[in-house]
Coordinates of C-alpha atoms and ligand atoms in Angstrom, one line a residue:
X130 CA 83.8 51.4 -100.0
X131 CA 84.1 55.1 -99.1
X132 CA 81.9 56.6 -96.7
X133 CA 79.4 59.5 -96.9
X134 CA 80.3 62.8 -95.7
X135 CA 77.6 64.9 -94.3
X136 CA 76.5 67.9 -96.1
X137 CA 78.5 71.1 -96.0
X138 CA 75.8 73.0 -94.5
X139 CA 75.3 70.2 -92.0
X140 CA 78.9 70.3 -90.9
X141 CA 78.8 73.9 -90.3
X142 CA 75.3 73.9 -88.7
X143 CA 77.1 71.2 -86.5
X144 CA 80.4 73.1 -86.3
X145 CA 78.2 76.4 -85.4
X146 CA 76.2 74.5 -82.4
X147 CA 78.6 73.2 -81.3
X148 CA 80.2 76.6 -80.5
X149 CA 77.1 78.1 -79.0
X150 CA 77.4 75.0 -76.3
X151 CA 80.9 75.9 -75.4
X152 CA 79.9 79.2 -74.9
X153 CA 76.9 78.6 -72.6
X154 CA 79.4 76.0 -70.3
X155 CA 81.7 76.6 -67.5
X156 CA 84.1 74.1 -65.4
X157 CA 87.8 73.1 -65.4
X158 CA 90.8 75.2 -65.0
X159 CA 93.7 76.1 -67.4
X160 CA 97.0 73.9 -66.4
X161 CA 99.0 75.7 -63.7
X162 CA 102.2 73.4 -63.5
X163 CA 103.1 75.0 -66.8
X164 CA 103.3 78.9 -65.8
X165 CA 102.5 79.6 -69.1
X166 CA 99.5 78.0 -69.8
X167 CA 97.7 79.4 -66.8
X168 CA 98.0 82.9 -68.1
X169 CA 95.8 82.1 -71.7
X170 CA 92.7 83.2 -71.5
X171 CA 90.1 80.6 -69.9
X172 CA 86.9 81.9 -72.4
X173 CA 88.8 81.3 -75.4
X174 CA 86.6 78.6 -77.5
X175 CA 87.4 77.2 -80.9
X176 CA 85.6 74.2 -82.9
X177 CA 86.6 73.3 -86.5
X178 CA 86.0 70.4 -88.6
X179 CA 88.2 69.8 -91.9
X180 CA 87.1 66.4 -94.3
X181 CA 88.9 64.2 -96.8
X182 CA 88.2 66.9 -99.2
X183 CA 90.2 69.6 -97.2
X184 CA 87.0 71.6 -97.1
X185 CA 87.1 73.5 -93.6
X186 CA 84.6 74.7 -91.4
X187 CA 84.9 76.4 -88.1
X188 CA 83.6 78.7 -85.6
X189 CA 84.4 80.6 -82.9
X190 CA 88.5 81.5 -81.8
X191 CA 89.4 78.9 -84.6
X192 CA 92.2 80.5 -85.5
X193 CA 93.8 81.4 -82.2
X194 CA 97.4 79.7 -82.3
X195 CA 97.4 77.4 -78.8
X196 CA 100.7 75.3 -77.0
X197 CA 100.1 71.6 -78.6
X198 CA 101.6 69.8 -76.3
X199 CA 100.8 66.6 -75.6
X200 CA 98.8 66.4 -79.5
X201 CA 103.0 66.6 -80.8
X202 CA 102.9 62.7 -79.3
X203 CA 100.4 61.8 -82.1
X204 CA 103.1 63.5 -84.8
X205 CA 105.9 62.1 -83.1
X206 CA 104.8 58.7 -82.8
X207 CA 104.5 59.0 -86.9
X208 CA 107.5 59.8 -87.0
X209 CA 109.0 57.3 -85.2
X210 CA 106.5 54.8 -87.2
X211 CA 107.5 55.6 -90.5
X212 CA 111.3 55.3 -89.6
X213 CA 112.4 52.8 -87.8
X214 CA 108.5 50.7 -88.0
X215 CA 105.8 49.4 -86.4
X216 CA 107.5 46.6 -85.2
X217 CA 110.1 48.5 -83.7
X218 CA 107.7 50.4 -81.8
X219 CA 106.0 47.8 -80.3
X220 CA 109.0 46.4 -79.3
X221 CA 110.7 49.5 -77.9
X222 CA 107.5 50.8 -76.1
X223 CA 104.5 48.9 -76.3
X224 CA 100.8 49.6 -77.8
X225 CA 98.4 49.3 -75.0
X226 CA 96.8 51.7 -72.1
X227 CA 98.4 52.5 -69.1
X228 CA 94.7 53.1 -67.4
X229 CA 96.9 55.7 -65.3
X230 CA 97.2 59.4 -65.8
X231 CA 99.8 60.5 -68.4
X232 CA 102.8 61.5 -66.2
X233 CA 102.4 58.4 -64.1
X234 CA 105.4 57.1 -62.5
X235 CA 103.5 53.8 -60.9
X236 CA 102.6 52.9 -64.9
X237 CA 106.0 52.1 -65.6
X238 CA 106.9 50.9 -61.9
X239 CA 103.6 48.1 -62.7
X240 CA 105.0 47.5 -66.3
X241 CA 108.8 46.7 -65.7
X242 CA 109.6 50.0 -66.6
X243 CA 108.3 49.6 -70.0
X244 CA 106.3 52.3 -71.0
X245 CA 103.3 50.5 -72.8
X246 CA 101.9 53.2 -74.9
X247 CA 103.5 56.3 -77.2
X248 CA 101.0 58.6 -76.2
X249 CA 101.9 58.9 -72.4
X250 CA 104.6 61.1 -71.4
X251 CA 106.9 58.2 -70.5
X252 CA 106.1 56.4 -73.8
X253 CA 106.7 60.0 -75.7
X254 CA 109.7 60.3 -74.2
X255 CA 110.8 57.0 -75.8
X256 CA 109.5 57.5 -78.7
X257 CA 111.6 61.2 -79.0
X258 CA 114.5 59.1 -77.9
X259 CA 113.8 56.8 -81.5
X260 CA 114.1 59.6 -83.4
X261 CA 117.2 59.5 -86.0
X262 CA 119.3 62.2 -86.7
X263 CA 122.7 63.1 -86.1
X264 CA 122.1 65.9 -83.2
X265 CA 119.0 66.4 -81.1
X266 CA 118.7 70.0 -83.4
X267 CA 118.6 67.5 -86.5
X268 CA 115.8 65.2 -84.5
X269 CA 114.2 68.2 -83.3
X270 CA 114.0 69.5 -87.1
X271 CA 112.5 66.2 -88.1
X272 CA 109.4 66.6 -85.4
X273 CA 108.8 70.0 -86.6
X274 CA 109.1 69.0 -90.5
X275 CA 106.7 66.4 -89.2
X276 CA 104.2 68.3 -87.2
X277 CA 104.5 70.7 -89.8
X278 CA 103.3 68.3 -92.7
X279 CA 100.5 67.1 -90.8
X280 CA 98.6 70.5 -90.2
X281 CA 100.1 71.7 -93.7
X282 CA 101.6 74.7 -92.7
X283 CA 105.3 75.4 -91.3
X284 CA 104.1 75.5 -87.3
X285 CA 106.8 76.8 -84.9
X286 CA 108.3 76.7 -81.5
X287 CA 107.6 79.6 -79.1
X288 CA 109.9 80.5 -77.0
X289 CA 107.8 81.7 -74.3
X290 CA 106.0 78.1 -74.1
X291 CA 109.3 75.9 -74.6
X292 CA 111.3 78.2 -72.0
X293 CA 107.8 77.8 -69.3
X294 CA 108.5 74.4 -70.1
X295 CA 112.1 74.0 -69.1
X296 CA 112.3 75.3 -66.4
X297 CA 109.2 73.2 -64.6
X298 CA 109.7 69.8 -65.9
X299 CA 110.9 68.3 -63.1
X300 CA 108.5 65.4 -63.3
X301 CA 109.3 64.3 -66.4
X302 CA 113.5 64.5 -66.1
X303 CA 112.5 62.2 -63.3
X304 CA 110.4 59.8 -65.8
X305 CA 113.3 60.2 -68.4
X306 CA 116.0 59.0 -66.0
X307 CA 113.6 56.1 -65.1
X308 CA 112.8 55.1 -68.2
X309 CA 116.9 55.3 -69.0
X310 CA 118.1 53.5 -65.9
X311 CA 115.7 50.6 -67.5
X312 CA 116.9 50.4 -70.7
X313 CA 113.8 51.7 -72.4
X314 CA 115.4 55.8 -73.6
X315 CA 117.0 55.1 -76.5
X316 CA 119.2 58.3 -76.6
X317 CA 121.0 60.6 -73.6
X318 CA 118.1 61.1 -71.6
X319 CA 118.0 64.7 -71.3
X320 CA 118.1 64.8 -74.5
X321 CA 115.6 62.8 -75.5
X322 CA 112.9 64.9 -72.9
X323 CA 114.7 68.5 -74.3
X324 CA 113.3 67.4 -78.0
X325 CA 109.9 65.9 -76.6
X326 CA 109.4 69.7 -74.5
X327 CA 110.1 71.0 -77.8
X328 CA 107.9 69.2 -79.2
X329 CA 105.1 69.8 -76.7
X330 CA 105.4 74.1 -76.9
X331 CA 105.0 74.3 -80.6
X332 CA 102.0 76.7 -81.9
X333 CA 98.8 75.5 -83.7
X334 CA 94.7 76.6 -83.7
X335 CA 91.6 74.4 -84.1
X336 CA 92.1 74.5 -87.7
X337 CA 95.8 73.1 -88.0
X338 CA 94.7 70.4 -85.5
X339 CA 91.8 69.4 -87.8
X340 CA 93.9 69.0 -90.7
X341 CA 96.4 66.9 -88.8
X342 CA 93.4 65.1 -88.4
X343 CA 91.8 64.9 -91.4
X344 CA 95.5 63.7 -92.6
X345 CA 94.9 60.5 -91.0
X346 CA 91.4 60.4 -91.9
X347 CA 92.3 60.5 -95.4
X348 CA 94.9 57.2 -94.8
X349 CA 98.0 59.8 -94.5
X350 CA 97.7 62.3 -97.2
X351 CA 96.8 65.6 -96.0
X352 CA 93.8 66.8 -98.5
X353 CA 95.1 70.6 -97.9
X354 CA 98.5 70.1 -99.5
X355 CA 97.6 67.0 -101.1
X356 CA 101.1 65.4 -99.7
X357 CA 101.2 62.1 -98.2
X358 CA 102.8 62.9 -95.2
X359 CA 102.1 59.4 -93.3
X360 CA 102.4 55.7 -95.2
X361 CA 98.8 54.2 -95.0
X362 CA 100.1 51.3 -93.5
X363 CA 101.4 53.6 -90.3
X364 CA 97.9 55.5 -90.4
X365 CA 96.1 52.3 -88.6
X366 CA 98.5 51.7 -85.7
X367 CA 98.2 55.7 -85.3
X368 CA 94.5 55.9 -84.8
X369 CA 94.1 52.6 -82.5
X370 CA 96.7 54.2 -80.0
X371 CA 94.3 57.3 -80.1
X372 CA 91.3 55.0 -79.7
X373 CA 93.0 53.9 -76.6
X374 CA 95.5 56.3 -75.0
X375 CA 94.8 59.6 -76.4
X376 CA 92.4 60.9 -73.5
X377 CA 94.2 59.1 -71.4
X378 CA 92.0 58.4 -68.1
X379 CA 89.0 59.2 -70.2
X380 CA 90.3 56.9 -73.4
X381 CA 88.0 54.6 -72.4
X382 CA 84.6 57.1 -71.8
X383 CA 85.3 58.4 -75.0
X384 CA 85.3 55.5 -77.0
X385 CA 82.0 54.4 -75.0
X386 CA 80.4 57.2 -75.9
X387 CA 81.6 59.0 -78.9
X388 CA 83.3 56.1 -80.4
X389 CA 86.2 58.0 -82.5
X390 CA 90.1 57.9 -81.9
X391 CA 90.6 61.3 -80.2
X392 CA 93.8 62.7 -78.5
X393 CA 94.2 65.7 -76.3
X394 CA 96.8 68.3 -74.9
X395 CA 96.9 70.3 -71.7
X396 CA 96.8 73.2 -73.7
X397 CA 93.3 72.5 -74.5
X398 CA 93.3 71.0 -77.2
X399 CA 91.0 68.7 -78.7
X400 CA 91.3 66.0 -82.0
X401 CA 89.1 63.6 -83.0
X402 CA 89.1 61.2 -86.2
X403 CA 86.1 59.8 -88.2
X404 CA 88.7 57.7 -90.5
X405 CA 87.7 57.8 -94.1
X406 CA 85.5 60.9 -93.5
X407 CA 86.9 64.1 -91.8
X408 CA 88.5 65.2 -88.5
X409 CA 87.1 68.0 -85.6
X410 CA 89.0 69.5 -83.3
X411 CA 88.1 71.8 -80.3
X412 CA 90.0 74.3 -78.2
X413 CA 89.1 76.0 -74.8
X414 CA 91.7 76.4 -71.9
X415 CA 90.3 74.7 -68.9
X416 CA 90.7 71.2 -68.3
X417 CA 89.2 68.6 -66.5
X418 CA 91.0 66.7 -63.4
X419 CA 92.2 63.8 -66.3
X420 CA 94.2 67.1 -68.4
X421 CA 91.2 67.1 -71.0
X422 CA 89.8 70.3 -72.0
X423 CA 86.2 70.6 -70.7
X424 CA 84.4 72.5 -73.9
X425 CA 87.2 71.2 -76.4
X426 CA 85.4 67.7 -75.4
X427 CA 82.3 68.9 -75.7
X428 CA 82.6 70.7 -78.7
X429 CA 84.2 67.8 -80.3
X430 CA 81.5 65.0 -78.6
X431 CA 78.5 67.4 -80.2
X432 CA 80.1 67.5 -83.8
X433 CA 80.2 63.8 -83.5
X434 CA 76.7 62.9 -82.3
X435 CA 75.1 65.4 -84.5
X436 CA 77.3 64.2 -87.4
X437 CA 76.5 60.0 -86.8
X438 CA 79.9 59.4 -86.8
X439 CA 80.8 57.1 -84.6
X440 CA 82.8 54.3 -85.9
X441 CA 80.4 51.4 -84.1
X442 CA 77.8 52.9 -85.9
X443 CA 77.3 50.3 -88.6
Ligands
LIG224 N1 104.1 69.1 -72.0 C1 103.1 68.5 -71.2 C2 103.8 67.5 -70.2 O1 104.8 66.9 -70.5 C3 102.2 67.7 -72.0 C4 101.1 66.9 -71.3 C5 99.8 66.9 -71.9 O2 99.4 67.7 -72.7 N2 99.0 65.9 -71.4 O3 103.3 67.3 -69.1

């Protein structure tokens, strides 16, 4: 049975009020322990919907190119899904909620190191480590090819992001030796956290992040390019790590209350999925003390209530 989608002129009315709120709200603040991503502009604001028919809408700086960062996990992980399985991943990694921020260290210290979900740091950092290819540039190439598929447009690094990066991720070498020392990095461990900081300082707007979206919406063929980019098998597994993970702290909130698979990014950020139907993305700097941006949520919790579509919804 295929779902309804709302009326285009609903969408955008939704899209369009959604903007207006972001506009009228203030709170959070930009990451700092990523130099670069204090210095973006805090009143950027962005909304965007795309559906199953790759029709778009969008409003406000829709179109302003933004670091990805933690969103890459979501590409990665299909990646790593449609390579070496689901299985696999499970096995290597684990599929459930940390309940702990993303760069938690005490996670893996209560899970015997394992890193339970793809769509934490430590769990991303696996799952770049389960990447094949015959060099970490090969791997690397594979990410971008994948990120790249999923938003339908050739997306690229910037070096300004990727070099802020490097040189302040302390934290995370730290969790990359950890989750090496326990068996649970799969490659050399720097290497394995120099592709997933690649991965994280890639460029994309609202609108690329719907249509990585609405790729999954539409069971892994993105309805821009009309390539299947994802096997619909994978797209399932994808979405119910969203569901639970992909706010992290606030995985659980969002489910209450908007009731969509959603994941975010300290860039700011914002993806949800209504599978079958469309995906909406938001973007606005400033985040809130779990790394979510404030309006993005907003923007993306609005569309969603004035759209009916949360998945509980019968
Ligand atoms: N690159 C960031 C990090 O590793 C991504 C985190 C995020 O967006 N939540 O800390």
């Amino acid at each position: 049975m295929s779902l309804p989608l709302p009326e285009p002129a609903e969408i955008d009315r939704a899209v369009q009020a959604a903007h207006k709120t972001m506009l009228a709200t203030e709170g959070g603040r930009n990451a700092d322990y990523i130099p670069f991503l204090a210095s973006v502009p805090s009143e950027l604001a962005g909304a965007a919907v795309v559906t199953r028919d790759g029709a778009v809408h969008e409003a406000g700086d829709s179109r302003y190119a933004f670091a990805i960062e933690s969103i890459s996990k979501v590409a990665t992980l299909a990646l790593v899904l449609e390579t070496i399985g689901a299985d696999a991943v499970r096995e290597k990694i684990g599929t459930s909620p940390t309940g702990l921020p993303f760069n938690s260290v005490m996670a893996l210290e209560l899970h015997d190191d394992k890193p339970l979900s793809p769509l934490v740091n430590a769990g991303a950092i696996a799952t770049a480590s389960l990447v094949p290819g015959a060099s970490a540039d090969a791997r690397w190439a594979a990410i971008l090819d994948m990120q790249s598929r999923l938003c339908g447009r050739e997306l690229a690094l910037s070096d300004e992001v990727n070099r802020s990066e490097q040189t302040t991720n302390f934290h995370n070498r730290a969790i990359a030796w950890l989750l090496y020392s326990a068996g649970t990095c799969y490659s050399d461990p720097m290497e394995a956290l120099d592709i997933y900081t690649r991965q994280c300082s890639t460029l994309l707007t609202a609108v690329d992040l719907a249509t990585m979206g609405a790729t999954l919406a539409s069971g892994g063929v993105n309805p821009v390019t009309g390539a299947r980019v994802v096997s619909a098998e994978n797209v399932p597994h994808i979405l119910a790590e969203m569901m639970m993970e992909g706010l992290y702290t606030s995985s659980g909130e969002f489910a209450y209350t908007v009731g969509l698979p959603g994941k975010s990014g300290v860039g700011g950020g914002v993806l949800a999925v209504a599978p079958g139907r469309l995906a909406l993305a938001g973007f606005a700097p400033p985040l809130d003390p779990a790394g979510n941006s404030v309006r993005g949520l907003q923007a993306v919790s609005a569309i969603a209530k004035g759209l009916r579509l949360n998945i509980f919804e019968a």
